[in-house]
PDB file of C-alpha atoms and ligand atoms in Angstrom:
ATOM      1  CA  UNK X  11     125.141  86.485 264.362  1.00  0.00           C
ATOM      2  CA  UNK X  12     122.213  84.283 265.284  1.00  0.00           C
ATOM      3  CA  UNK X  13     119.279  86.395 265.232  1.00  0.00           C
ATOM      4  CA  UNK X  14     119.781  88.492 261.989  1.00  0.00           C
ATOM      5  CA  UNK X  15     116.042  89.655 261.686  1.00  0.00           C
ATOM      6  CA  UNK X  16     117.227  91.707 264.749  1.00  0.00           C
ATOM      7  CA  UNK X  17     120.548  92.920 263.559  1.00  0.00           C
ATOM      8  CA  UNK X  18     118.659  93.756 259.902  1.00  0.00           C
ATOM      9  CA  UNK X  19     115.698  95.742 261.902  1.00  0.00           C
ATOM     10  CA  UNK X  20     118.706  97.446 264.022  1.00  0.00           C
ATOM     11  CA  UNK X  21     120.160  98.710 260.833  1.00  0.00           C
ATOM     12  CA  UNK X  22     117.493 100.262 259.644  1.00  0.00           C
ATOM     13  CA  UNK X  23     116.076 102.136 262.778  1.00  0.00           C
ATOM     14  CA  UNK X  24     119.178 103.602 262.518  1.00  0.00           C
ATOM     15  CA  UNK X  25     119.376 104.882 259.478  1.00  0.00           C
ATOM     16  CA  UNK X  26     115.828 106.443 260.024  1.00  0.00           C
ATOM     17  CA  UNK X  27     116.687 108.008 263.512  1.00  0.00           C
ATOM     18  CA  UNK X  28     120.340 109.079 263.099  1.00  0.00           C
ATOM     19  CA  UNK X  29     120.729 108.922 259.587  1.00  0.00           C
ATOM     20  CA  UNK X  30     123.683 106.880 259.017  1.00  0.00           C
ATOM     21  CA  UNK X  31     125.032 105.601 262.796  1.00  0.00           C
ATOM     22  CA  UNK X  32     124.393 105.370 266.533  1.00  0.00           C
ATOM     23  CA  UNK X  33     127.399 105.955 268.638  1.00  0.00           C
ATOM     24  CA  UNK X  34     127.614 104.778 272.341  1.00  0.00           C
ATOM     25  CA  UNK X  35     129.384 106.313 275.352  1.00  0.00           C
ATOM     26  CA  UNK X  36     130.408 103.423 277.449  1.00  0.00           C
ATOM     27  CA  UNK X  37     130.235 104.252 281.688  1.00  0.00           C
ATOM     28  CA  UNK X  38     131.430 101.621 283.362  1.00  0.00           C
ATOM     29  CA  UNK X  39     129.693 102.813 287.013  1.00  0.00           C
ATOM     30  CA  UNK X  40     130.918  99.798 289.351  1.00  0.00           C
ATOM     31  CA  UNK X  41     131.058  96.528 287.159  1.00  0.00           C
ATOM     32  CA  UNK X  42     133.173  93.421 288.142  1.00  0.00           C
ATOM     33  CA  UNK X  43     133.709  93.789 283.942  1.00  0.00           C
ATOM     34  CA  UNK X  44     131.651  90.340 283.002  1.00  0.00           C
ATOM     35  CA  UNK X  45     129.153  92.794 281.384  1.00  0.00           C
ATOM     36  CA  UNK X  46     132.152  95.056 279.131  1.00  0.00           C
ATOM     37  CA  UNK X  47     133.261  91.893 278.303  1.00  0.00           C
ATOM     38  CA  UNK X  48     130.016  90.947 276.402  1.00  0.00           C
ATOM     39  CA  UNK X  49     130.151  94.597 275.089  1.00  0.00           C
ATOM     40  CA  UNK X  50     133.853  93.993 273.823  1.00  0.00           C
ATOM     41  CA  UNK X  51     132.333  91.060 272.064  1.00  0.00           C
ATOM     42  CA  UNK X  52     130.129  93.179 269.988  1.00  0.00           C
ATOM     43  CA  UNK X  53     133.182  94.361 267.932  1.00  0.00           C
ATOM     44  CA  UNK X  54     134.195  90.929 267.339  1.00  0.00           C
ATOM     45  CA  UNK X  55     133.998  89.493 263.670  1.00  0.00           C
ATOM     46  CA  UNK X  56     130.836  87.445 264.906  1.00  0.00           C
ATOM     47  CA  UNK X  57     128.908  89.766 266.291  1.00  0.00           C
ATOM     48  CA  UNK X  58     130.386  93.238 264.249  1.00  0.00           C
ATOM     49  CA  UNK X  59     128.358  95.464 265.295  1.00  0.00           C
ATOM     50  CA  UNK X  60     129.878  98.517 263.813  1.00  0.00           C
ATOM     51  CA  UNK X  61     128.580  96.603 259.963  1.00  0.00           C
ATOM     52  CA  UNK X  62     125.308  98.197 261.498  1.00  0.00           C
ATOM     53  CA  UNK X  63     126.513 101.571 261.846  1.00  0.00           C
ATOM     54  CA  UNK X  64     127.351 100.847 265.698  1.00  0.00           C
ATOM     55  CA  UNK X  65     130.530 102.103 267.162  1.00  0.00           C
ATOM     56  CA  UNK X  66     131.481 103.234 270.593  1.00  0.00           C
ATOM     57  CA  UNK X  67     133.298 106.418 271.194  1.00  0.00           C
ATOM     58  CA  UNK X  68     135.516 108.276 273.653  1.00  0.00           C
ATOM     59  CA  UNK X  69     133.664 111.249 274.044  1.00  0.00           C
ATOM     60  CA  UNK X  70     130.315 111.977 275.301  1.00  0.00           C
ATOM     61  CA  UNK X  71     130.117 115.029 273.340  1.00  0.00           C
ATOM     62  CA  UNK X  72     129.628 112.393 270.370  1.00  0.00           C
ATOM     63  CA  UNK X  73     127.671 110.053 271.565  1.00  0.00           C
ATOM     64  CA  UNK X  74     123.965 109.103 270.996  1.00  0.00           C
ATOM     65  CA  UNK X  75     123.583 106.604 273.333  1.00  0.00           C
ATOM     66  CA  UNK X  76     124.886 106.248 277.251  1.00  0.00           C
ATOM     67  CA  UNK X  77     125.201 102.623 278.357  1.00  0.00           C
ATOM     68  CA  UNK X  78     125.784 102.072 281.657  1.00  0.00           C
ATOM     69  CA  UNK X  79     126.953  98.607 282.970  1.00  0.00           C
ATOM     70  CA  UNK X  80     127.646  97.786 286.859  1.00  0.00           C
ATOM     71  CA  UNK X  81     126.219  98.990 290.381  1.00  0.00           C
ATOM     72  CA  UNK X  82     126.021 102.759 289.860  1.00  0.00           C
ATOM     73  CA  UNK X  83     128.649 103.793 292.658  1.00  0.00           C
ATOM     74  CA  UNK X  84     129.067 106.664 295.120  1.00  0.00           C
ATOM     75  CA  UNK X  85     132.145 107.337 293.559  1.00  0.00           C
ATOM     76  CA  UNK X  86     131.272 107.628 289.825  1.00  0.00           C
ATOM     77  CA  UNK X  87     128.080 109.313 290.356  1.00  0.00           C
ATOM     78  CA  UNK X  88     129.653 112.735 289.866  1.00  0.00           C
ATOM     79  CA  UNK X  89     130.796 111.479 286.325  1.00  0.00           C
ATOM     80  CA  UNK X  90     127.778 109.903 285.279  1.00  0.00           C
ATOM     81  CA  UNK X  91     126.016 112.945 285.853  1.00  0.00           C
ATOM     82  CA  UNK X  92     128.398 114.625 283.974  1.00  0.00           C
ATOM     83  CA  UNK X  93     128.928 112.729 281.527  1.00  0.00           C
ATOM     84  CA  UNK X  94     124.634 112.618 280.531  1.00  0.00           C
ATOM     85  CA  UNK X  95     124.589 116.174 280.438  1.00  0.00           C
ATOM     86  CA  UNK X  96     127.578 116.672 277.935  1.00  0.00           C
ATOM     87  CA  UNK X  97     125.689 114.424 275.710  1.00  0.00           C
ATOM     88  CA  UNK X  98     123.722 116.169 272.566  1.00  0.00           C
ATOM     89  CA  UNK X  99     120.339 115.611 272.311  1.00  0.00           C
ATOM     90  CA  UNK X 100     118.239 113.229 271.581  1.00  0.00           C
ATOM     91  CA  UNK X 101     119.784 111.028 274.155  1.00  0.00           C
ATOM     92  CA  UNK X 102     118.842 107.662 275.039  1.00  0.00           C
ATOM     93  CA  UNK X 103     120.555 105.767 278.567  1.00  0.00           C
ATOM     94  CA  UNK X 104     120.466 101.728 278.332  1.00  0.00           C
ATOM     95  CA  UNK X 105     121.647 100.158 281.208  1.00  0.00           C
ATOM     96  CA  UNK X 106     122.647  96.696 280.944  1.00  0.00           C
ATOM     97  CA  UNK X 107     123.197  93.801 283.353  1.00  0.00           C
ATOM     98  CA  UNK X 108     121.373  93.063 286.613  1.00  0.00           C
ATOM     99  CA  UNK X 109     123.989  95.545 288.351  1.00  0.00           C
ATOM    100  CA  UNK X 110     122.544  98.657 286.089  1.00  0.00           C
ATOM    101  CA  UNK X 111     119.308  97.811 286.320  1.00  0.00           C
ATOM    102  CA  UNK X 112     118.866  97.248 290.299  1.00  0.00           C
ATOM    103  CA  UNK X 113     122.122  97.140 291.561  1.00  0.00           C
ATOM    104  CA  UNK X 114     122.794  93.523 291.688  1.00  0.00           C
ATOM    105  CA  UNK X 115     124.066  91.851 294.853  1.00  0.00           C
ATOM    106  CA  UNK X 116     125.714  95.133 295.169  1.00  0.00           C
ATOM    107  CA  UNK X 117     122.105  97.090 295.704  1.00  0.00           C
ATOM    108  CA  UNK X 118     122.910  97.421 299.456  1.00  0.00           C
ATOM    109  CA  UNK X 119     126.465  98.391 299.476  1.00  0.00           C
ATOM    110  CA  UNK X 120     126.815 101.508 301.468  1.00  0.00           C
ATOM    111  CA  UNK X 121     128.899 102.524 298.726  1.00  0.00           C
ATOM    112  CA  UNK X 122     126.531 102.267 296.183  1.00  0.00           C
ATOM    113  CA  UNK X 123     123.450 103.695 295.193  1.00  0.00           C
ATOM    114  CA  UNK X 124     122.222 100.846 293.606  1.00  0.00           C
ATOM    115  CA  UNK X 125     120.445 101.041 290.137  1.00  0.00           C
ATOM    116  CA  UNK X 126     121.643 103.787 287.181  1.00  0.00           C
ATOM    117  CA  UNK X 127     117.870 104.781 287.261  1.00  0.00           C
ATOM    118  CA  UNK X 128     118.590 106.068 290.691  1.00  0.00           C
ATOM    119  CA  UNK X 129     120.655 109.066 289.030  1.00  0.00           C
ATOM    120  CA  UNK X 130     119.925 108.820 285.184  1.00  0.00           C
ATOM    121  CA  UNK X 131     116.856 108.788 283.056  1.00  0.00           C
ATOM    122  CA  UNK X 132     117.325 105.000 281.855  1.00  0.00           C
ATOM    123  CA  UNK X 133     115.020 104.029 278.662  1.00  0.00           C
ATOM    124  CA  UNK X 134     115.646 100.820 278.369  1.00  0.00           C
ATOM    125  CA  UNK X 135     116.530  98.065 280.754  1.00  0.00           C
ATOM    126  CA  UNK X 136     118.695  95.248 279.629  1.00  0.00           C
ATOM    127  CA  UNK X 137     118.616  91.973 282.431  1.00  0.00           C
ATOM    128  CA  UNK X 138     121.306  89.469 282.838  1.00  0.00           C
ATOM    129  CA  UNK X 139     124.334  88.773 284.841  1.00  0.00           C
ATOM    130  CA  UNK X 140     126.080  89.341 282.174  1.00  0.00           C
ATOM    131  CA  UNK X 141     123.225  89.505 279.419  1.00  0.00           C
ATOM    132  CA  UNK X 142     124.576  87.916 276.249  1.00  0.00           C
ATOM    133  CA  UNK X 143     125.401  90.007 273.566  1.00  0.00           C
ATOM    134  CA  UNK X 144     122.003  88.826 271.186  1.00  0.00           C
ATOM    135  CA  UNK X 145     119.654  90.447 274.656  1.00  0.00           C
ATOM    136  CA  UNK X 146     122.448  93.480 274.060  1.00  0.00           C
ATOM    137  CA  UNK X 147     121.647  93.904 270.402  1.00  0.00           C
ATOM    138  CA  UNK X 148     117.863  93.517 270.936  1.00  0.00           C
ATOM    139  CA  UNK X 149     118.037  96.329 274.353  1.00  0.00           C
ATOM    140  CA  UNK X 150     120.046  98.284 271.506  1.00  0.00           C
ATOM    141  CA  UNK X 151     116.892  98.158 269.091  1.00  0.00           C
ATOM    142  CA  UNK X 152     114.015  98.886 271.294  1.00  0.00           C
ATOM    143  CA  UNK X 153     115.933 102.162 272.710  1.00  0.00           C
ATOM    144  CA  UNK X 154     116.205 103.035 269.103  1.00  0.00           C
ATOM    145  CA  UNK X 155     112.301 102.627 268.581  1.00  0.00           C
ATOM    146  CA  UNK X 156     111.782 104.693 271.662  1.00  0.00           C
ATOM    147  CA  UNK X 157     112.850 108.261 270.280  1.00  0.00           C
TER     148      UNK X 157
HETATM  149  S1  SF4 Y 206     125.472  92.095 286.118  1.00  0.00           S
HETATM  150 FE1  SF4 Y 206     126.852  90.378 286.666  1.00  0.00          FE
HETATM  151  S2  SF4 Y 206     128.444  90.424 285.068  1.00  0.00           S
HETATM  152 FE2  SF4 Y 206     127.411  92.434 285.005  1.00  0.00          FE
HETATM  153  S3  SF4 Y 206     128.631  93.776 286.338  1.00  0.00           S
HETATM  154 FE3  SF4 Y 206     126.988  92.868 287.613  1.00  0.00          FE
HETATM  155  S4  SF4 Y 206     127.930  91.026 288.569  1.00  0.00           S
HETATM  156 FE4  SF4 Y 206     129.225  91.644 286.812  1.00  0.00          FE
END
Protein backbone atom coordinates (compact mmCIF):
# COMPACT_ATOMS: atom_id res chain seq x y z
CA UNK A 1 0.00 0.00 0.00
CA UNK A 2 1.35 3.47 -0.67
CA UNK A 3 0.12 5.58 2.00
CA UNK A 4 0.64 3.37 5.16
CA UNK A 5 0.38 6.31 7.75
CA UNK A 6 -3.29 6.01 6.56
CA UNK A 7 -3.77 2.31 6.60
CA UNK A 8 -1.78 2.35 10.30
CA UNK A 9 -4.26 5.33 11.59
CA UNK A 10 -7.24 3.12 9.97
CA UNK A 11 -6.24 0.27 12.15
CA UNK A 12 -6.32 1.82 15.08
CA UNK A 13 -9.63 3.90 14.89
CA UNK A 14 -10.89 0.71 14.59
CA UNK A 15 -9.86 -0.96 17.25
CA UNK A 16 -11.00 2.06 19.46
CA UNK A 17 -14.55 2.33 17.84
CA UNK A 18 -15.47 -1.32 17.15
CA UNK A 19 -13.08 -3.03 19.12
CA UNK A 20 -11.50 -5.43 16.88
CA UNK A 21 -13.18 -4.83 13.07
CA UNK A 22 -15.41 -2.72 10.82
CA UNK A 23 -17.55 -4.69 8.51
CA UNK A 24 -19.14 -3.14 5.31
CA UNK A 25 -22.46 -3.85 3.57
CA UNK A 26 -21.80 -3.28 -0.04
CA UNK A 27 -25.19 -1.62 -2.14
CA UNK A 28 -24.46 -1.42 -5.40
CA UNK A 29 -27.57 1.31 -6.20
CA UNK A 30 -27.00 1.83 -10.13
CA UNK A 31 -23.14 1.57 -10.85
CA UNK A 32 -21.70 0.78 -14.38
CA UNK A 33 -19.26 -1.45 -11.71
CA UNK A 34 -15.85 0.78 -12.36
CA UNK A 35 -16.35 1.80 -8.67
CA UNK A 36 -16.87 -2.27 -7.15
CA UNK A 37 -14.09 -2.88 -9.10
CA UNK A 38 -11.78 -0.54 -7.04
CA UNK A 39 -13.65 -2.00 -3.97
CA UNK A 40 -12.76 -5.66 -5.19
CA UNK A 41 -9.25 -4.35 -5.24
CA UNK A 42 -9.23 -3.70 -1.60
CA UNK A 43 -9.08 -7.50 -0.90
CA UNK A 44 -6.24 -7.86 -3.13
CA UNK A 45 -2.73 -8.83 -1.61
CA UNK A 46 -1.68 -5.06 -2.28
CA UNK A 47 -4.12 -3.32 -0.84
CA UNK A 48 -5.51 -6.23 1.98
CA UNK A 49 -7.64 -4.51 3.62
CA UNK A 50 -9.10 -7.14 5.81
CA UNK A 51 -5.00 -7.09 7.64
CA UNK A 52 -6.85 -3.93 9.12
CA UNK A 53 -9.72 -5.62 10.48
CA UNK A 54 -11.81 -4.67 7.20
CA UNK A 55 -14.05 -7.19 5.64
CA UNK A 56 -17.25 -6.92 3.74
CA UNK A 57 -20.21 -9.02 4.55
CA UNK A 58 -23.45 -10.43 3.16
CA UNK A 59 -25.73 -9.29 5.60
CA UNK A 60 -26.74 -5.98 6.75
CA UNK A 61 -27.70 -7.27 10.01
CA UNK A 62 -23.72 -7.43 10.46
CA UNK A 63 -22.56 -4.68 9.10
CA UNK A 64 -21.08 -1.40 10.52
CA UNK A 65 -20.72 0.43 7.62
CA UNK A 66 -23.18 0.92 4.32
CA UNK A 67 -21.24 1.89 1.20
CA UNK A 68 -23.07 2.81 -1.51
CA UNK A 69 -21.48 3.08 -5.05
CA UNK A 70 -23.51 4.20 -8.35
CA UNK A 71 -26.57 6.60 -9.21
CA UNK A 72 -29.01 5.72 -6.42
CA UNK A 73 -31.91 4.27 -8.72
CA UNK A 74 -35.72 4.23 -8.67
CA UNK A 75 -35.52 0.72 -8.62
CA UNK A 76 -33.18 -0.06 -5.67
CA UNK A 77 -34.44 2.61 -3.53
CA UNK A 78 -36.83 0.25 -1.76
CA UNK A 79 -33.69 -1.90 -0.80
CA UNK A 80 -31.50 0.72 0.22
CA UNK A 81 -33.95 1.83 2.55
CA UNK A 82 -34.22 -1.41 3.74
CA UNK A 83 -31.25 -2.43 3.87
CA UNK A 84 -30.05 1.01 6.35
CA UNK A 85 -32.64 0.22 8.66
CA UNK A 86 -31.68 -3.55 9.24
CA UNK A 87 -28.33 -2.25 10.09
CA UNK A 88 -27.35 -2.15 14.07
CA UNK A 89 -26.40 0.88 15.38
CA UNK A 90 -23.92 2.99 15.29
CA UNK A 91 -24.15 3.14 11.57
CA UNK A 92 -22.12 5.09 9.31
CA UNK A 93 -23.22 5.40 5.11
CA UNK A 94 -20.05 6.29 2.76
CA UNK A 95 -20.91 6.74 -0.59
CA UNK A 96 -18.26 6.53 -3.04
CA UNK A 97 -17.76 7.65 -6.64
CA UNK A 98 -19.16 10.74 -8.37
CA UNK A 99 -22.43 8.55 -9.08
CA UNK A 100 -23.10 8.23 -5.04
CA UNK A 101 -22.28 11.39 -4.28
CA UNK A 102 -24.44 13.50 -6.97
CA UNK A 103 -25.54 11.13 -9.30
CA UNK A 104 -23.00 11.40 -11.95
CA UNK A 105 -23.98 11.90 -15.59
CA UNK A 106 -26.81 9.83 -14.46
CA UNK A 107 -28.23 12.81 -11.96
CA UNK A 108 -31.03 13.51 -14.50
CA UNK A 109 -32.15 10.14 -15.49
CA UNK A 110 -35.82 9.92 -14.96
CA UNK A 111 -34.99 6.75 -13.50
CA UNK A 112 -32.87 7.90 -10.98
CA UNK A 113 -32.95 9.92 -8.08
CA UNK A 114 -29.65 11.02 -8.32
CA UNK A 115 -27.32 11.17 -5.19
CA UNK A 116 -27.55 8.31 -2.11
CA UNK A 117 -27.93 11.47 0.14
CA UNK A 118 -31.23 11.91 -1.56
CA UNK A 119 -32.59 8.74 0.47
CA UNK A 120 -29.79 7.91 3.09
CA UNK A 121 -28.04 9.80 5.79
CA UNK A 122 -24.47 9.75 3.97
CA UNK A 123 -21.40 10.75 6.42
CA UNK A 124 -18.89 10.80 4.31
CA UNK A 125 -18.50 11.58 0.66
CA UNK A 126 -15.90 9.84 -1.35
CA UNK A 127 -15.30 11.77 -5.16
CA UNK A 128 -13.99 10.10 -8.20
CA UNK A 129 -15.12 8.37 -11.26
CA UNK A 130 -13.97 5.62 -9.98
CA UNK A 131 -11.97 7.03 -6.85
CA UNK A 132 -8.84 4.92 -6.43
CA UNK A 133 -8.72 2.65 -3.77
CA UNK A 134 -5.90 4.98 -1.48
CA UNK A 135 -9.15 8.09 -1.63
CA UNK A 136 -11.31 4.69 -0.59
CA UNK A 137 -9.13 3.84 2.37
CA UNK A 138 -8.79 7.51 3.47
CA UNK A 139 -13.15 8.08 2.98
CA UNK A 140 -12.95 4.72 5.13
CA UNK A 141 -10.92 6.59 8.00
CA UNK A 142 -12.61 9.86 8.33
CA UNK A 143 -16.18 7.98 8.63
CA UNK A 144 -14.49 6.11 11.36
CA UNK A 145 -13.42 9.46 13.18
CA UNK A 146 -16.93 10.69 12.74
CA UNK A 147 -18.79 8.38 15.39
S1 LIG B 1 -18.55 7.12 -10.49
FE1 LIG B 1 -17.78 6.50 -12.53
S2 LIG B 1 -16.93 4.43 -12.19
FE2 LIG B 1 -18.28 4.87 -10.43
S3 LIG B 1 -20.29 4.02 -10.98
FE3 LIG B 1 -20.28 6.19 -11.63
S4 LIG B 1 -19.64 6.15 -13.82
FE4 LIG B 1 -19.08 4.16 -12.89
Amino acid sequence: MTDDTTAVELESRIRRRFRRSLHIRHLDSGSCNGCDWELNALLSPYYDVQRLGIDFVASPRHADLLLVTGVMTRNLADAAIKTYEAMPEPRLVVAVGACAVGGGVFASSYAAYGSAEALLPVDVFIPGCPPRPEAIIHGLLMAVGRL
